[in-house]
Amino acid sequence: MASKKSDITLYFLGASRAIRIAWLLEELSLPYELVSSPRAPNGLAPPEFKAEIPTELGKSPAIKDGNIVIQESAAIAEYICETYDTSGRFLPKDPAARAKVREWMSAAEGTFMIHGLAILYARWRLPEPAKEYLPEMEKGLSTNVHNDFDWLESELEGKEYLVGHDVTAADVLMGFGIEFIFARKLGTEGGDWPNVKKWLSRIQQREAYKRAVKKSGYSL
Ligand SMILES: N[C@@H](CCC(=O)N[C@@H](CS)C(=O)NCC(=O)O)C(=O)O
């Protein structure tokens, strides 16, 4: 039972990592106000939405809880768990289990997203005359993605969720990246990861995840 009363506003850009936070809030049955916007035609946040986000960078997700403002999805998730999930369901109190959850929370951005985004940014930014090299470049960059997914596949062997027997902040952080990398085909060609696919669909079928999708209008 949380002792602090929440007063959370979630700044939610369409098709973004903000789904992690909406999902976590739904899992914890915490009320929140959504300030949301679709992406601009260039794929970025529209300037008027960015201006509403109370951080210098103006990235999504960000939250405001009373007078506390937090950005970076892993830091937001950790704050929410520490403040409102006092039973430690999503961020275990046991140091070994907690370290494992935090390992995945870091890997979500620092390993999986970085390798997927390298390919997306190449697609977006390679100058026109160099575009003929894009397929070769994607193929080279996909080695990292395959290595990451092979690791995830082996960790999910015989398991429903990443750490322990139930969903944790590890799944909350990892889910979006994997969904995104599959949806945009960022280096996944030629790979086969049945455990990863089953785990992702398990996440997508959770009632809290479905509520987050419905409320936010999230779709990739
Ligand atoms: N590492 C940050 C990344 C935040 C980020 O890059 N958010 C993207 C959406 S997924 C964004 O706000 N893009 C819009 C823009 O840069 O205009 C996190 O985990 O929250």
Short mmCIF file of C-alpha atoms and ligand atoms in Angstrom, two decimals:
data_model
loop_
_atom_site.label_atom_id
_atom_site.label_comp_id
_atom_site.label_asym_id
_atom_site.label_seq_id
_atom_site.Cartn_x
_atom_site.Cartn_y
_atom_site.Cartn_z
CA MET A 1 0.00 0.00 0.00
CA ALA A 2 1.56 3.32 -1.07
CA SER A 3 1.82 6.04 1.59
CA LYS A 4 2.17 9.00 -0.82
CA LYS A 5 -0.83 10.12 -2.87
CA SER A 6 -0.04 10.33 -6.56
CA ASP A 7 -0.68 13.39 -8.74
CA ILE A 8 0.85 12.15 -11.98
CA THR A 9 0.77 13.76 -15.41
CA LEU A 10 2.26 11.64 -18.21
CA TYR A 11 3.53 13.40 -21.34
CA PHE A 12 2.78 10.87 -24.05
CA LEU A 13 4.01 11.17 -27.63
CA GLY A 14 2.27 8.80 -30.05
CA ALA A 15 4.06 5.52 -30.92
CA SER A 16 6.67 6.11 -28.24
CA ARG A 17 8.39 4.65 -25.20
CA ALA A 18 5.74 6.42 -23.12
CA ILE A 19 3.68 3.21 -23.41
CA ARG A 20 6.07 1.73 -20.83
CA ILE A 21 4.96 4.23 -18.25
CA ALA A 22 1.24 4.12 -19.09
CA TRP A 23 1.40 0.32 -18.80
CA LEU A 24 3.20 0.44 -15.44
CA LEU A 25 0.70 2.97 -14.08
CA GLU A 26 -2.16 0.73 -15.21
CA GLU A 27 -0.55 -2.32 -13.60
CA LEU A 28 -0.35 -0.42 -10.33
CA SER A 29 -3.88 1.02 -10.73
CA LEU A 30 -2.49 4.51 -10.27
CA PRO A 31 -4.54 7.39 -11.69
CA TYR A 32 -2.79 9.73 -14.14
CA GLU A 33 -3.54 12.60 -16.45
CA LEU A 34 -2.44 12.13 -20.05
CA VAL A 35 -1.03 15.01 -22.06
CA SER A 36 -0.65 13.43 -25.47
CA SER A 37 0.06 14.23 -29.07
CA PRO A 38 0.56 12.34 -32.30
CA ARG A 39 3.94 12.67 -33.98
CA ALA A 40 4.52 15.37 -36.58
CA PRO A 41 4.91 14.23 -40.22
CA ASN A 42 8.73 14.26 -39.75
CA GLY A 43 8.36 11.63 -37.00
CA LEU A 44 9.38 14.00 -34.21
CA ALA A 45 7.30 15.62 -31.48
CA PRO A 46 5.36 18.68 -32.70
CA PRO A 47 6.96 21.86 -31.25
CA GLU A 48 3.78 22.86 -29.39
CA PHE A 49 3.70 19.48 -27.61
CA LYS A 50 7.44 19.69 -26.82
CA ALA A 51 6.81 23.09 -25.28
CA GLU A 52 4.30 21.55 -22.86
CA ILE A 53 6.81 19.01 -21.53
CA PRO A 54 8.46 20.56 -18.47
CA THR A 55 12.02 19.39 -19.30
CA GLU A 56 14.84 20.97 -21.26
CA LEU A 57 14.99 18.12 -23.82
CA GLY A 58 11.24 17.85 -24.30
CA LYS A 59 11.39 14.06 -24.86
CA SER A 60 8.62 11.61 -24.10
CA PRO A 61 7.99 9.99 -21.72
CA ALA A 62 8.27 12.54 -18.95
CA ILE A 63 6.14 12.76 -15.85
CA LYS A 64 5.21 15.38 -13.33
CA ASP A 65 4.13 14.15 -9.91
CA GLY A 66 3.24 17.14 -7.75
CA ASN A 67 6.32 19.30 -8.12
CA ILE A 68 8.70 16.50 -9.17
CA VAL A 69 9.54 16.25 -12.88
CA ILE A 70 11.29 13.14 -14.24
CA GLN A 71 12.42 12.11 -17.72
CA GLU A 72 14.09 8.89 -19.04
CA SER A 73 11.73 5.93 -18.97
CA ALA A 74 13.92 3.75 -16.70
CA ALA A 75 14.26 6.52 -14.12
CA ILE A 76 10.53 7.24 -14.28
CA ALA A 77 9.68 3.55 -13.81
CA GLU A 78 12.09 3.29 -10.89
CA TYR A 79 10.60 6.37 -9.23
CA ILE A 80 7.06 5.06 -9.64
CA CYS A 81 8.01 1.65 -8.24
CA GLU A 82 9.95 3.10 -5.30
CA THR A 83 7.16 5.52 -4.44
CA TYR A 84 3.98 3.57 -5.13
CA ASP A 85 4.84 -0.14 -5.42
CA THR A 86 5.96 -0.47 -1.85
CA SER A 87 5.45 -4.25 -1.88
CA GLY A 88 8.31 -4.46 -4.43
CA ARG A 89 6.32 -6.43 -6.98
CA PHE A 90 7.77 -4.61 -9.99
CA LEU A 91 11.16 -3.72 -8.47
CA PRO A 92 12.05 -6.49 -6.01
CA LYS A 93 13.60 -5.62 -2.66
CA ASP A 94 15.91 -8.66 -2.70
CA PRO A 95 19.27 -7.28 -3.98
CA ALA A 96 19.95 -10.14 -6.43
CA ALA A 97 16.49 -10.05 -8.05
CA ARG A 98 16.55 -6.25 -8.05
CA ALA A 99 19.94 -6.20 -9.81
CA LYS A 100 18.56 -8.55 -12.48
CA VAL A 101 15.53 -6.31 -13.02
CA ARG A 102 17.77 -3.24 -13.23
CA GLU A 103 20.04 -5.07 -15.67
CA TRP A 104 17.13 -5.42 -18.10
CA MET A 105 15.99 -1.86 -17.44
CA SER A 106 19.43 -0.64 -18.54
CA ALA A 107 19.69 -3.09 -21.43
CA ALA A 108 16.35 -1.91 -22.83
CA GLU A 109 17.83 1.47 -23.80
CA GLY A 110 21.59 0.87 -23.60
CA THR A 111 21.72 -2.34 -25.64
CA PHE A 112 18.50 -3.17 -27.51
CA MET A 113 17.27 0.30 -28.47
CA ILE A 114 20.71 1.60 -29.34
CA HIS A 115 21.32 -1.25 -31.79
CA GLY A 116 17.84 -1.01 -33.34
CA LEU A 117 17.99 2.77 -33.60
CA ALA A 118 21.39 2.69 -35.32
CA ILE A 119 19.56 1.11 -38.26
CA LEU A 120 16.60 3.46 -38.10
CA TYR A 121 18.86 6.51 -38.02
CA ALA A 122 20.84 5.17 -40.99
CA ARG A 123 17.55 4.86 -42.92
CA TRP A 124 16.60 8.41 -41.99
CA ARG A 125 19.92 10.16 -42.32
CA LEU A 126 22.08 8.50 -44.94
CA PRO A 127 22.56 11.09 -47.71
CA GLU A 128 20.80 10.24 -50.97
CA PRO A 129 24.00 9.42 -52.94
CA ALA A 130 25.02 6.92 -50.22
CA LYS A 131 21.61 5.18 -50.08
CA GLU A 132 22.84 2.38 -52.35
CA TYR A 133 25.02 1.25 -49.43
CA LEU A 134 22.08 1.09 -47.00
CA PRO A 135 21.25 -2.64 -47.42
CA GLU A 136 24.88 -3.58 -46.76
CA MET A 137 25.03 -1.20 -43.83
CA GLU A 138 21.80 -2.61 -42.35
CA LYS A 139 23.13 -6.13 -42.74
CA GLY A 140 26.32 -5.22 -40.87
CA LEU A 141 24.41 -3.45 -38.10
CA SER A 142 21.96 -6.34 -37.76
CA THR A 143 24.70 -8.50 -36.19
CA ASN A 144 24.26 -6.58 -32.95
CA VAL A 145 20.49 -6.97 -33.08
CA HIS A 146 20.78 -10.71 -33.65
CA ASN A 147 23.23 -11.08 -30.75
CA ASP A 148 20.87 -9.13 -28.46
CA PHE A 149 17.82 -11.15 -29.50
CA ASP A 150 19.71 -14.45 -29.14
CA TRP A 151 20.54 -13.44 -25.56
CA LEU A 152 16.92 -12.52 -24.83
CA GLU A 153 15.72 -15.75 -26.43
CA SER A 154 17.97 -17.85 -24.20
CA GLU A 155 17.01 -15.93 -21.05
CA LEU A 156 13.33 -16.58 -21.77
CA GLU A 157 13.76 -20.33 -22.13
CA GLY A 158 11.16 -22.01 -19.90
CA LYS A 159 10.06 -18.66 -18.46
CA GLU A 160 6.96 -16.49 -18.77
CA TYR A 161 8.62 -13.24 -17.72
CA LEU A 162 12.19 -12.00 -17.53
CA VAL A 163 12.84 -12.15 -13.78
CA GLY A 164 11.08 -14.50 -11.37
CA HIS A 165 7.60 -15.83 -12.03
CA ASP A 166 5.65 -12.67 -12.68
CA VAL A 167 5.87 -9.43 -14.62
CA THR A 168 8.38 -6.85 -13.31
CA ALA A 169 9.82 -3.51 -14.40
CA ALA A 170 12.25 -5.57 -16.52
CA ASP A 171 9.38 -6.60 -18.82
CA VAL A 172 7.88 -3.10 -18.70
CA LEU A 173 11.10 -1.52 -20.00
CA MET A 174 12.01 -4.26 -22.46
CA GLY A 175 8.59 -4.76 -24.06
CA PHE A 176 8.47 -1.53 -26.05
CA GLY A 177 11.95 -1.90 -27.56
CA ILE A 178 11.31 -5.42 -28.76
CA GLU A 179 7.88 -4.55 -30.16
CA PHE A 180 9.39 -1.53 -31.92
CA ILE A 181 12.37 -3.39 -33.39
CA PHE A 182 10.07 -6.11 -34.76
CA ALA A 183 7.52 -3.60 -36.08
CA ARG A 184 10.15 -1.55 -37.95
CA LYS A 185 12.18 -4.67 -38.95
CA LEU A 186 15.35 -3.15 -37.51
CA GLY A 187 17.89 -5.87 -38.21
CA THR A 188 15.59 -8.79 -37.39
CA GLU A 189 15.61 -10.33 -40.88
CA GLY A 190 16.66 -13.98 -40.90
CA GLY A 191 16.16 -14.38 -37.15
CA ASP A 192 13.80 -16.75 -35.37
CA TRP A 193 13.07 -16.10 -31.71
CA PRO A 194 9.97 -18.04 -30.65
CA ASN A 195 10.41 -17.43 -26.90
CA VAL A 196 10.68 -13.69 -27.53
CA LYS A 197 7.54 -13.69 -29.69
CA LYS A 198 5.54 -15.61 -27.06
CA TRP A 199 6.74 -13.32 -24.28
CA LEU A 200 5.80 -10.22 -26.31
CA SER A 201 2.34 -11.53 -27.03
CA ARG A 202 1.93 -12.44 -23.30
CA ILE A 203 2.67 -8.79 -22.51
CA GLN A 204 0.28 -7.50 -25.18
CA GLN A 205 -2.50 -9.65 -23.74
CA ARG A 206 -2.25 -8.29 -20.21
CA GLU A 207 -5.33 -6.32 -19.22
CA ALA A 208 -3.24 -3.41 -17.90
CA TYR A 209 -1.29 -3.22 -21.17
CA LYS A 210 -4.51 -3.23 -23.18
CA ARG A 211 -5.94 -0.44 -21.00
CA ALA A 212 -2.78 1.63 -21.52
CA VAL A 213 -3.01 1.15 -25.29
CA LYS A 214 -6.70 2.07 -25.35
CA LYS A 215 -6.35 5.19 -23.19
CA SER A 216 -3.26 6.52 -24.98
CA GLY A 217 -4.16 5.52 -28.54
CA TYR A 218 -0.70 3.93 -28.81
CA SER A 219 0.02 2.00 -31.98
CA LEU A 220 3.25 1.39 -33.89
N1 LIG B 1 16.16 7.35 -23.35
C1 LIG B 1 14.92 8.07 -23.36
C2 LIG B 1 14.51 8.33 -24.79
C3 LIG B 1 13.40 9.33 -24.94
C4 LIG B 1 13.09 9.58 -26.39
O1 LIG B 1 13.97 9.65 -27.26
N2 LIG B 1 11.80 9.74 -26.70
C5 LIG B 1 11.36 9.92 -28.06
C6 LIG B 1 10.08 9.11 -28.31
S1 LIG B 1 10.28 7.39 -28.09
C7 LIG B 1 10.96 11.37 -28.32
O2 LIG B 1 10.52 12.06 -27.42
N3 LIG B 1 11.07 11.78 -29.60
C8 LIG B 1 10.50 12.99 -30.07
C9 LIG B 1 11.48 14.05 -30.44
O3 LIG B 1 12.67 13.88 -30.21
O4 LIG B 1 11.01 15.07 -30.96
C10 LIG B 1 13.87 7.28 -22.54
O5 LIG B 1 14.09 6.08 -22.29
O6 LIG B 1 12.86 7.84 -22.14
#
